[in-house]
Coordinates of C-alpha atoms in Angstrom, one line a residue:
Chain I
X1 CA -17.4 4.1 25.7
X2 CA -14.4 3.2 27.8
X3 CA -13.2 -0.4 27.8
X4 CA -12.1 -2.0 31.1
X5 CA -8.7 -3.6 31.6
X6 CA -10.5 -6.9 31.9
X7 CA -12.2 -6.6 28.6
X8 CA -8.9 -5.6 26.9
X9 CA -7.2 -8.6 28.5
X10 CA -9.9 -10.9 27.2
X11 CA -9.5 -9.5 23.6
X12 CA -5.7 -9.9 23.9
X13 CA -6.3 -13.5 24.9
X14 CA -8.7 -14.1 22.0
X15 CA -6.0 -12.6 19.6
X16 CA -3.3 -14.6 21.3
X17 CA -1.2 -11.5 22.0
X18 CA 0.8 -11.1 25.1
X19 CA 0.4 -7.6 26.6
X20 CA 2.8 -6.8 29.4
X21 CA 1.8 -5.0 32.6
X22 CA 3.8 -2.0 31.4
X23 CA 1.8 -1.8 28.1
X24 CA -1.7 -2.5 29.3
X25 CA -2.7 1.0 30.4
X26 CA -1.8 2.6 27.1
X27 CA -3.6 -0.3 25.2
X28 CA -6.8 0.2 27.2
X29 CA -6.7 4.0 26.5
X30 CA -5.9 3.6 22.7
X31 CA -8.4 0.9 22.1
X32 CA -11.1 2.8 24.0
X33 CA -10.5 5.9 21.8
X34 CA -10.6 3.8 18.6
X35 CA -13.9 2.2 19.6
X36 CA -15.3 5.6 20.6
X37 CA -14.3 6.9 17.1
X38 CA -15.9 4.0 15.2
X39 CA -19.0 4.3 17.4
X40 CA -20.2 7.1 15.1
X41 CA -21.2 4.3 12.6
X42 CA -24.0 3.4 14.9
X43 CA -25.8 6.6 13.9
X44 CA -25.8 5.9 10.2
X45 CA -29.2 5.0 8.7
X46 CA -28.6 1.6 7.1
X47 CA -32.2 0.3 7.4
X48 CA -32.4 -2.3 4.6
X49 CA -28.9 -1.8 3.1
X50 CA -27.1 -5.0 2.3
X51 CA -23.7 -5.5 3.8
X52 CA -20.9 -5.2 1.4
X53 CA -18.2 -7.8 1.9
X54 CA -16.3 -7.3 -1.3
X55 CA -15.7 -4.4 -3.7
X56 CA -16.4 -6.3 -7.0
X57 CA -19.5 -8.1 -7.9
X58 CA -17.9 -11.5 -8.5
X59 CA -18.5 -15.0 -7.5
X60 CA -15.9 -17.4 -6.1
X61 CA -13.9 -19.0 -8.9
X62 CA -13.5 -22.8 -8.7
X63 CA -10.7 -24.9 -10.2
X64 CA -10.4 -28.5 -11.0
X65 CA -8.9 -30.6 -8.3
X66 CA -5.5 -31.6 -9.7
X67 CA -1.9 -31.5 -8.6
X68 CA -0.3 -28.3 -9.8
X69 CA 2.5 -27.6 -7.3
X70 CA 5.6 -29.6 -6.6
X71 CA 6.8 -30.7 -3.2
X72 CA 9.2 -28.1 -1.7
X73 CA 9.0 -29.1 1.9
X74 CA 12.7 -28.7 2.5
X75 CA 12.7 -25.2 1.2
X76 CA 9.7 -24.2 3.1
X77 CA 11.0 -25.7 6.3
X78 CA 14.2 -23.7 6.0
X79 CA 12.2 -20.8 7.4
X80 CA 11.9 -22.2 10.9
X81 CA 14.4 -23.2 13.4
X82 CA 12.4 -26.1 15.0
X83 CA 12.2 -28.9 12.5
X84 CA 13.0 -32.6 13.0
X85 CA 12.5 -35.5 10.5
X86 CA 10.5 -33.2 8.3
X87 CA 8.1 -32.2 11.1
X88 CA 7.6 -28.8 12.7
X89 CA 8.3 -28.9 16.4
X90 CA 6.1 -27.1 19.0
X91 CA 6.0 -27.4 22.8
X92 CA 4.4 -30.6 24.0
X93 CA 0.6 -30.4 23.5
X94 CA -0.5 -33.9 24.7
X95 CA 1.0 -35.3 27.9
Chain Y
X1 CA 22.5 12.3 -15.5
X2 CA 21.2 8.8 -15.7
X3 CA 19.3 8.8 -12.4
X4 CA 17.1 11.7 -13.4
X5 CA 15.7 9.8 -16.3
X6 CA 12.2 8.4 -16.3
X7 CA 11.5 4.7 -17.0
X8 CA 10.5 5.7 -20.6
X9 CA 13.8 7.6 -21.1
X10 CA 15.9 4.8 -19.6
X11 CA 14.2 2.4 -21.9
X12 CA 15.0 4.5 -25.0
X13 CA 18.6 5.0 -23.8
X14 CA 19.1 1.3 -23.3
X15 CA 17.7 0.5 -26.8
X16 CA 19.9 3.2 -28.3
X17 CA 22.9 1.8 -26.4
X18 CA 23.6 5.1 -24.8
X19 CA 24.4 3.2 -21.6
X20 CA 23.9 -0.4 -20.5
X21 CA 21.7 -1.8 -17.8
X22 CA 24.8 -2.7 -15.8
X23 CA 25.9 0.9 -16.0
X24 CA 22.7 2.5 -14.7
X25 CA 22.3 -0.3 -12.1
X26 CA 25.8 0.4 -10.8
X27 CA 25.1 4.1 -10.8
X28 CA 21.9 3.7 -8.8
X29 CA 23.4 1.2 -6.3
X30 CA 26.1 3.8 -5.6
X31 CA 23.5 6.5 -5.1
X32 CA 21.7 4.3 -2.7
X33 CA 25.0 3.6 -0.9
X34 CA 25.8 7.3 -0.5
X35 CA 22.3 8.9 -0.1
X36 CA 20.1 6.3 1.6
X37 CA 21.8 6.6 5.0
X38 CA 19.9 9.9 5.4
X39 CA 16.6 8.5 4.0
X40 CA 16.5 4.9 5.2
X41 CA 14.2 4.1 2.2
X42 CA 15.6 0.6 1.7
X43 CA 15.4 -2.4 4.1
X44 CA 17.5 -4.7 1.9
X45 CA 19.7 -3.8 -1.1
X46 CA 20.2 -6.7 -3.5
X47 CA 23.3 -5.5 -5.3
X48 CA 24.5 -8.9 -6.4
X49 CA 21.1 -10.0 -7.7
X50 CA 20.7 -6.7 -9.4
X51 CA 24.1 -6.8 -11.3
X52 CA 23.4 -10.3 -12.4
X53 CA 19.9 -9.4 -13.7
X54 CA 21.3 -6.3 -15.4
X55 CA 24.0 -8.3 -17.2
X56 CA 21.3 -10.7 -18.3
X57 CA 19.2 -7.8 -19.5
X58 CA 22.1 -6.4 -21.5
X59 CA 22.4 -9.7 -23.3
X60 CA 18.7 -9.7 -24.1
X61 CA 19.0 -6.2 -25.5
X62 CA 22.1 -7.2 -27.5
X63 CA 20.2 -10.2 -29.0
X64 CA 17.2 -8.1 -29.9
X65 CA 15.0 -10.0 -27.4
X66 CA 14.1 -7.0 -25.2
X67 CA 10.8 -5.5 -24.3
X68 CA 10.3 -1.8 -23.2
X69 CA 11.2 -2.6 -19.6
X70 CA 14.1 -4.9 -20.1
X71 CA 17.1 -3.6 -18.1
X72 CA 15.2 -0.9 -16.3
X73 CA 15.9 -0.9 -12.6
X74 CA 13.0 -1.1 -10.0
X75 CA 12.6 -1.3 -6.2
X76 CA 10.0 -3.5 -4.7
X77 CA 8.1 -2.7 -1.5
X78 CA 9.2 -5.2 1.1
X79 CA 5.6 -6.6 1.2
X80 CA 6.1 -8.5 -2.0
X81 CA 7.6 -11.9 -1.7
X82 CA 10.9 -12.2 -3.5
X83 CA 12.4 -15.6 -4.2
X84 CA 15.6 -16.1 -2.1
X85 CA 15.5 -12.6 -0.7
X86 CA 14.4 -11.6 2.8
X87 CA 10.8 -10.3 2.8
X88 CA 10.2 -8.6 6.1
X89 CA 7.0 -6.6 5.6
X90 CA 8.7 -4.0 7.9
X91 CA 8.3 -6.3 10.9
X92 CA 10.4 -8.1 13.4
X93 CA 8.0 -11.0 12.9
X94 CA 9.5 -11.6 9.4
X95 CA 13.0 -10.3 10.0
X96 CA 14.3 -13.8 9.3
X97 CA 11.9 -14.7 6.5
X98 CA 13.5 -15.6 3.2
X99 CA 10.7 -16.1 0.7
X100 CA 10.7 -19.4 -1.2
X101 CA 8.8 -17.9 -4.2
X102 CA 8.2 -14.6 -6.1
X103 CA 4.9 -12.6 -5.9
X104 CA 3.2 -12.5 -9.2
X105 CA 4.0 -8.8 -9.5
X106 CA 7.7 -9.5 -8.9
X107 CA 7.7 -12.5 -11.3
X108 CA 6.0 -10.5 -14.1
X109 CA 8.3 -7.6 -13.9
X110 CA 11.3 -10.0 -13.7
X111 CA 10.0 -11.7 -16.9
X112 CA 9.8 -8.3 -18.5
X113 CA 13.5 -7.9 -17.7
X114 CA 13.3 -5.4 -14.9
X115 CA 16.2 -5.3 -12.5
X116 CA 15.4 -5.3 -8.8
X117 CA 17.7 -3.0 -6.8
X118 CA 16.3 -4.0 -3.4
X119 CA 13.3 -4.0 -1.0
X120 CA 11.9 -0.7 0.3
X121 CA 11.0 0.3 3.8
X122 CA 7.4 0.5 4.8
X123 CA 5.1 0.7 7.8
X124 CA 4.9 -2.6 9.6
X125 CA 2.5 -4.9 7.7
X126 CA 1.5 -1.7 5.7
X127 CA -0.2 -0.4 8.8
X128 CA 0.6 3.3 9.1
X129 CA 0.5 6.6 7.2
X130 CA 4.0 7.9 8.0
X131 CA 6.4 5.0 7.7
X132 CA 7.1 5.4 11.4
X133 CA 5.8 1.9 12.4
X134 CA 8.6 0.1 10.6
X135 CA 10.8 -2.3 12.6
X136 CA 13.7 -0.9 10.6
X137 CA 13.2 2.7 11.6
X138 CA 11.4 5.6 10.0
X139 CA 12.0 6.8 6.4
X140 CA 12.8 10.5 6.0
X141 CA 11.2 12.6 3.3
X142 CA 13.9 13.8 0.9
X143 CA 12.1 17.2 0.6
X144 CA 12.8 17.8 4.3
X145 CA 14.5 15.2 6.4
X146 CA 12.6 16.2 9.5
X147 CA 9.3 15.2 7.9
X148 CA 7.7 11.9 7.1
X149 CA 7.4 10.6 3.5
X150 CA 3.9 9.3 4.2
X151 CA 3.1 5.6 4.4
X152 CA 2.8 2.8 4.2
X153 CA 4.8 2.8 0.9
X154 CA 7.1 5.5 2.3
X155 CA 10.3 3.8 1.3
X156 CA 9.2 3.4 -2.3
X157 CA 8.0 7.0 -2.4
X158 CA 11.3 8.4 -0.9
X159 CA 13.4 6.3 -3.2
X160 CA 11.7 7.5 -6.3
X161 CA 11.6 11.1 -5.1
X162 CA 15.3 11.0 -4.4
X163 CA 16.0 9.4 -7.8
X164 CA 17.5 6.3 -6.2
X165 CA 15.1 4.2 -8.4
X166 CA 13.1 5.3 -11.4
X167 CA 10.1 3.3 -10.3
X168 CA 9.0 1.4 -7.2
X169 CA 6.1 -0.9 -6.5
X170 CA 3.7 -0.2 -3.6
X171 CA 0.5 -1.4 -2.1
X172 CA -2.6 0.7 -1.2
X173 CA -5.1 -0.5 1.4
X174 CA -6.4 2.9 2.5
X175 CA -4.1 5.3 0.7
X176 CA -0.7 3.7 1.1
X177 CA 0.4 4.5 -2.5
X178 CA -1.4 7.8 -3.1
X179 CA -0.6 9.5 0.2
X180 CA 3.2 8.9 0.2
X181 CA 3.2 9.8 -3.6
X182 CA 1.6 13.2 -2.7
X183 CA 3.9 13.9 0.2
X184 CA 7.0 13.0 -1.8
X185 CA 6.0 14.9 -5.0
X186 CA 5.7 11.9 -7.3
X187 CA 3.0 10.0 -9.2
X188 CA 1.2 7.1 -7.4
X189 CA -1.3 4.7 -9.0
X190 CA -3.6 2.5 -7.0
X191 CA -5.5 0.3 -9.6
X192 CA -9.0 -1.1 -9.4
X193 CA -9.3 -3.9 -6.9
X194 CA -8.6 -7.2 -8.7
X195 CA -6.6 -5.6 -11.5
X196 CA -3.2 -6.6 -10.2
X197 CA -2.6 -10.0 -8.6
X198 CA -2.3 -10.1 -4.8
X199 CA -0.5 -13.5 -4.9
X200 CA 2.7 -13.2 -2.9
X201 CA 1.8 -9.8 -1.5
X202 CA 1.6 -10.2 2.2
X203 CA -2.0 -9.7 3.2
X204 CA -3.2 -6.8 5.4
X205 CA -7.0 -6.4 4.5
X206 CA -7.8 -8.7 1.6
X207 CA -10.9 -6.9 0.4
X208 CA -9.0 -3.6 0.2
X209 CA -5.4 -4.4 -0.7
X210 CA -4.2 -3.6 -4.2
X211 CA -0.7 -3.3 -5.7
X212 CA 0.4 -0.4 -7.8
X213 CA 3.2 1.9 -8.8
X214 CA 5.2 4.9 -7.6
X215 CA 6.9 6.7 -10.5
X216 CA 8.0 10.2 -11.7
X217 CA 5.1 10.5 -14.0
X218 CA 2.0 9.0 -15.5
X219 CA 3.7 7.7 -18.6
X220 CA 6.0 5.5 -16.6
X221 CA 3.1 4.3 -14.5
X222 CA 1.3 3.2 -17.7
X223 CA 4.4 1.3 -18.9
X224 CA 4.9 -0.6 -15.6
X225 CA 1.3 -1.1 -14.7
X226 CA 0.6 -2.7 -18.1
X227 CA 3.3 -5.3 -17.3
X228 CA 2.0 -5.9 -13.8
X229 CA -1.7 -6.2 -14.5
X230 CA -3.9 -9.0 -15.6
X231 CA -5.5 -12.2 -14.6
X232 CA -3.7 -14.6 -12.2
X233 CA -5.0 -18.0 -11.4
X234 CA -3.2 -17.8 -8.0
X235 CA -5.4 -14.9 -6.8
X236 CA -9.0 -15.9 -6.2
X237 CA -10.2 -12.3 -6.7
X238 CA -8.1 -11.5 -9.8
X239 CA -10.2 -10.0 -12.5
X240 CA -10.4 -11.7 -15.9
X241 CA -10.9 -8.4 -17.7
X242 CA -8.4 -7.8 -20.5
X243 CA -5.7 -5.2 -19.9
X244 CA -5.9 -2.4 -22.4
X245 CA -2.8 -0.5 -23.6
X246 CA -2.4 2.2 -21.0
X247 CA 0.4 3.8 -22.9
X248 CA -1.6 3.9 -26.1
X249 CA -4.3 6.2 -24.8
X250 CA -2.1 8.7 -22.8
X251 CA -2.4 11.5 -25.3
X252 CA -6.2 11.4 -25.9
X253 CA -7.9 14.8 -25.8
X254 CA -9.7 15.9 -22.6
X255 CA -12.2 18.0 -24.5
X256 CA -15.5 17.6 -22.9
X257 CA -14.2 15.6 -19.9
X258 CA -16.6 15.9 -17.0
X259 CA -14.7 16.4 -13.7
X260 CA -16.6 16.0 -10.5
X261 CA -15.3 17.6 -7.3
X262 CA -16.7 16.1 -4.1
X263 CA -17.6 19.0 -1.8
X264 CA -16.8 16.7 1.1
X265 CA -13.2 16.8 0.0
X266 CA -13.0 20.6 0.4
X267 CA -13.9 20.7 4.0
X268 CA -12.5 22.7 6.9
X269 CA -9.9 20.0 7.5
X270 CA -8.1 20.9 4.2
X271 CA -5.1 23.2 4.5
X272 CA -6.1 26.5 2.6
X273 CA -2.9 26.5 0.6
X274 CA -3.4 22.8 -0.3
X275 CA -6.9 23.7 -1.4
X276 CA -5.6 26.6 -3.6
X277 CA -3.2 24.2 -5.3
X278 CA -6.1 21.8 -6.1
X279 CA -8.2 24.7 -7.4
X280 CA -5.3 25.8 -9.6
X281 CA -5.0 22.3 -11.0
X282 CA -8.7 22.3 -11.8
X283 CA -8.1 25.5 -13.8
X284 CA -5.5 23.7 -15.9
X285 CA -8.0 21.0 -16.7
X286 CA -10.6 23.7 -17.6
X287 CA -8.0 25.0 -20.1
X288 CA -7.7 21.5 -21.5
X289 CA -11.4 21.5 -22.3
X290 CA -12.8 19.8 -19.2
X291 CA -15.9 21.0 -17.4
X292 CA -15.9 21.1 -13.6
X293 CA -19.0 20.0 -11.6
X294 CA -19.4 20.1 -7.8
X295 CA -20.8 16.8 -6.5
X296 CA -21.9 15.7 -3.1
X297 CA -21.1 12.4 -1.5
X298 CA -22.5 12.6 2.0
X299 CA -21.6 9.0 3.1
X300 CA -17.9 9.7 2.5
X301 CA -17.9 11.4 5.9
X302 CA -18.1 7.9 7.5
X303 CA -15.3 6.4 5.4
X304 CA -12.6 6.6 8.0
X305 CA -14.6 4.9 10.8
X306 CA -15.8 2.3 8.3
X307 CA -12.3 1.6 7.3
X308 CA -11.1 1.3 10.9
X309 CA -13.6 -1.5 11.5
X310 CA -13.3 -3.4 8.2
X311 CA -9.5 -3.2 7.8
X312 CA -8.6 -4.3 11.3
X313 CA -11.2 -7.0 11.2
X314 CA -9.7 -8.5 8.1
X315 CA -6.1 -7.9 9.5
X316 CA -6.9 -9.7 12.7
X317 CA -7.9 -12.7 10.6
X318 CA -5.0 -12.5 8.1
X319 CA -2.4 -12.0 10.7
X320 CA -3.5 -15.1 12.7
X321 CA -1.1 -17.1 10.4
X322 CA 1.8 -15.6 12.3
X323 CA 2.0 -18.2 15.1
X324 CA 5.7 -18.8 15.4
X325 CA 5.4 -22.4 14.1
X326 CA 6.3 -22.6 10.4
X327 CA 7.9 -19.2 9.7
X328 CA 8.5 -15.9 11.3
X329 CA 9.6 -15.0 14.8
X330 CA 9.4 -17.5 17.6
X331 CA 9.9 -16.5 21.3
X332 CA 12.6 -18.1 23.4
X333 CA 11.7 -21.0 25.7
X334 CA 7.9 -21.2 25.5
X335 CA 6.4 -23.1 28.4
X336 CA 3.4 -24.4 26.3
X337 CA 1.7 -23.8 23.0
X338 CA -0.4 -20.8 24.1
X339 CA 2.6 -19.2 25.7
X340 CA 4.5 -19.6 22.4
X341 CA 1.7 -18.0 20.4
X342 CA 1.2 -15.1 22.7
X343 CA 4.8 -14.2 23.3
X344 CA 5.9 -14.9 19.6
X345 CA 3.1 -12.5 18.5
X346 CA 3.5 -10.1 21.4
X347 CA 7.3 -9.7 20.8
X348 CA 7.2 -10.1 17.0
X349 CA 4.6 -7.5 16.2
X350 CA 5.0 -3.8 16.9
X351 CA 2.6 -1.5 18.7
X352 CA 0.4 -0.3 15.8
X353 CA 0.0 -3.8 14.4
X354 CA -1.1 -5.1 17.8
X355 CA -3.5 -2.2 18.1
X356 CA -5.2 -3.2 14.8
X357 CA -5.3 -6.8 15.6
X358 CA -6.9 -5.9 19.0
X359 CA -9.4 -3.6 17.3
X360 CA -10.3 -6.2 14.7
X361 CA -10.7 -9.0 17.3
X362 CA -12.9 -6.7 19.3
X363 CA -15.3 -5.7 16.5
X364 CA -15.6 -9.4 15.4
X365 CA -16.1 -10.7 18.9
X366 CA -19.4 -12.1 20.2
X367 CA -21.9 -9.3 21.1
X368 CA -20.1 -6.7 19.0
X369 CA -20.2 -8.2 15.5
X370 CA -23.6 -6.7 14.4
X371 CA -23.0 -3.3 16.0
X372 CA -19.6 -2.8 14.5
X373 CA -18.6 -5.2 11.7
X374 CA -21.9 -5.7 10.0
X375 CA -22.8 -2.0 10.4
X376 CA -19.5 -1.0 8.8
X377 CA -20.2 -3.4 5.9
X378 CA -23.5 -1.6 5.4
X379 CA -22.0 1.8 5.5
X380 CA -19.4 0.6 3.0
X381 CA -22.2 -0.2 0.7
X382 CA -23.6 3.3 1.0
X383 CA -20.1 4.7 0.2
X384 CA -19.8 2.5 -2.9
X385 CA -23.3 3.6 -4.0
X386 CA -22.3 7.3 -3.6
X387 CA -19.5 6.7 -6.1
X388 CA -21.7 4.7 -8.5
X389 CA -24.2 7.5 -8.5
X390 CA -21.7 10.3 -9.2
X391 CA -20.0 8.3 -11.9
X392 CA -23.3 8.4 -13.9
X393 CA -22.8 12.2 -14.1
X394 CA -19.0 12.7 -14.3
X395 CA -16.1 10.9 -15.9
X396 CA -13.5 11.4 -13.1
X397 CA -13.5 12.8 -9.6
X398 CA -10.8 15.2 -8.5
X399 CA -9.7 16.5 -5.1
X400 CA -6.8 16.7 -2.7
X401 CA -4.9 13.5 -1.9
X402 CA -4.1 14.6 1.7
X403 CA -5.3 17.4 4.0
X404 CA -1.8 18.9 4.3
X405 CA 1.8 18.4 3.1
X406 CA 4.3 16.2 4.9
X407 CA 4.2 16.5 8.7
X408 CA 7.2 16.3 11.1
X409 CA 8.4 12.9 12.4
X410 CA 6.7 12.2 15.7
X411 CA 4.0 14.8 15.2
X412 CA 1.1 12.3 15.0
X413 CA 2.4 9.2 16.8
X414 CA 0.9 9.9 20.2
X415 CA -2.7 9.7 19.1
X416 CA -3.7 6.9 16.6
X417 CA -6.9 8.7 15.5
X418 CA -4.9 11.8 14.4
X419 CA -2.8 9.6 12.2
X420 CA -5.8 7.7 10.8
X421 CA -7.4 11.0 9.7
X422 CA -4.5 11.7 7.3
X423 CA -6.1 9.2 5.0
X424 CA -9.5 10.9 5.0
X425 CA -9.6 11.6 1.2
X426 CA -8.1 8.3 0.1
X427 CA -9.9 5.6 2.0
X428 CA -13.3 5.8 0.2
X429 CA -11.6 4.6 -3.0
X430 CA -10.4 1.4 -1.3
X431 CA -13.8 0.7 0.3
X432 CA -15.4 1.0 -3.2
X433 CA -12.6 -0.9 -5.0
X434 CA -11.9 2.0 -7.4
X435 CA -8.7 3.1 -9.1
X436 CA -7.1 6.3 -7.8
X437 CA -4.1 8.3 -8.8
X438 CA -2.1 11.0 -7.1
X439 CA 0.0 13.5 -9.1
X440 CA 2.0 16.4 -7.9
X441 CA 0.1 19.7 -8.2
X442 CA 2.1 22.3 -6.3
X443 CA 3.8 23.1 -3.1
X444 CA 2.8 24.2 0.4
X445 CA 5.6 25.6 2.5
X446 CA 8.1 24.2 0.0
X447 CA 6.7 20.7 0.4
X448 CA 4.9 18.9 -2.4
X449 CA 1.1 18.2 -2.4
X450 CA -0.9 15.9 -4.6
X451 CA -4.0 16.1 -6.7
X452 CA -6.1 12.9 -6.5
X453 CA -7.9 11.5 -9.5
X454 CA -10.6 8.8 -9.0
X455 CA -12.3 6.8 -11.7
X456 CA -14.9 4.1 -12.0
X457 CA -13.9 0.4 -11.9
X458 CA -11.2 -0.5 -14.5
X459 CA -10.8 3.1 -15.8
X460 CA -7.0 3.1 -15.3
X461 CA -6.4 4.0 -19.0
X462 CA -8.6 7.1 -18.6
X463 CA -7.0 8.2 -15.3
X464 CA -3.5 7.8 -16.7
X465 CA -4.6 9.8 -19.8
X466 CA -6.0 12.5 -17.6
X467 CA -2.9 12.6 -15.4
X468 CA -0.5 12.6 -18.4
X469 CA -2.2 15.5 -20.1
X470 CA -1.8 17.6 -16.9
X471 CA 1.9 16.6 -16.8
X472 CA 2.3 17.9 -20.3
X473 CA 1.1 21.3 -19.1
X474 CA 2.9 21.5 -15.8
X475 CA 6.3 20.7 -14.4
X476 CA 5.5 20.0 -10.7
X477 CA 6.4 16.3 -11.3
X478 CA 9.9 17.3 -12.6
X479 CA 10.9 19.2 -9.5
X480 CA 13.7 17.7 -7.4
X481 CA 14.1 17.7 -3.7
X482 CA 17.2 19.9 -3.4
X483 CA 20.7 19.9 -4.8
X484 CA 21.8 16.6 -3.2
X485 CA 19.5 14.8 -5.6
X486 CA 20.5 16.7 -8.8

């Protein structure tokens, strides 16, 4: 199965990845060959097999809802360039 | 020479005051300085941190407050968050990221007194089998600088093989500890899923990722793994099972051990000389009292395509956190929010990472979810059931770790599928969440190859025992890659 350029552009948009004009041809080719490769799974007889999401048979652990971490906002915000008054800055979203 | 010593030997020498932690740390830092320009196994060398930690370890030893790992140097794969030290994950995306906390693995080994020498090179976000996808350039295999060391823990493998560090941490999502261990001639241990905390280990595929060790031998792996393992409240899938003494059972007899050999592992894709090395290793086990049983695991044939649906799907979700807002790379002059996301991610991620995010997004997208993702989860169940079935009849499985020894740089970069198939023997273990070990078992064209040992869930003690007994009979693991590393 070969993917079209439009399909690949749509997937790139869903994944919020910019793909340049120069890259797109190779991406279409590679993604098509990967999808072709994993297509062999369709032939497997999985009738009433239950899907396996997790390797260990365990249930989600719950914890009591209490404060366990201290406020380290300043430290965490040192990892971005765009901070003002303790807030992260992004391009204007609401006009 | 200090650098040729194993973790256990360094530990004994430190206790006996034959040399200090500062002395061996200085020695290894100077080796990294002179030898690593050819290997590129480190992304960051933390010399000042290391010397301070070594001095503190020497004080602990002097005051009688030392454990077996106190003062022993280690290198951490750059996927583990390290407080105050850049944690890049081999990516431009995190080139400027200084972690504000330690991963649990790092914290536990720090508490044990281990001395971090630096952060090792790796495939970007652990996506690769050759260490060629790193933003910081490829790692060269010390056995032949024109070949790859494997990946994704390629820097860790090369550093231990070249005796720049006695031990390094790694992570294994589809073979990323065992495959580089095999190609670099060292011992790699991928524990059971949930055995070692994933907290602070940058996520690739959360239902497959597991941390482990790269060492010269199984004894060292036992020592370090024991200190790394155990329940962690910060990891929601951490196992509460008690950690046994891995070191305590290393010498148990293998009399009557039932070894299964999956016939699917001895297929036409396996290099004949590599196969001969594996068969010779099986003979060694026979001489130690083991019995060898061919087993069949038909669903293993689908492990690679299953993995290349499940792992990219999980990756596409995990890597959505890299949006350029709170940490990581942000593009210049975004015109709006979507432009910022797209260009920050487009420019911050490398080709292979983008390929996997795209694959994952596709298989999870409307109209394809059932055909690919759900179907892959069902086949994953069949693979896990195959393992469960054979472990009723045998104690461990053995086979090759890789189809061939180290390949040349650039040999497999043109076609992603060719690269993916290098993990054909290792991927099933991750899908089933099992522990796996690779130990050196010989040479093909003067390059090392590995024997893979696979056990049932939480059988690390048995696997290390089985690996250790082989290493008492053979000296493959003691070979060094040429006179530069003597």
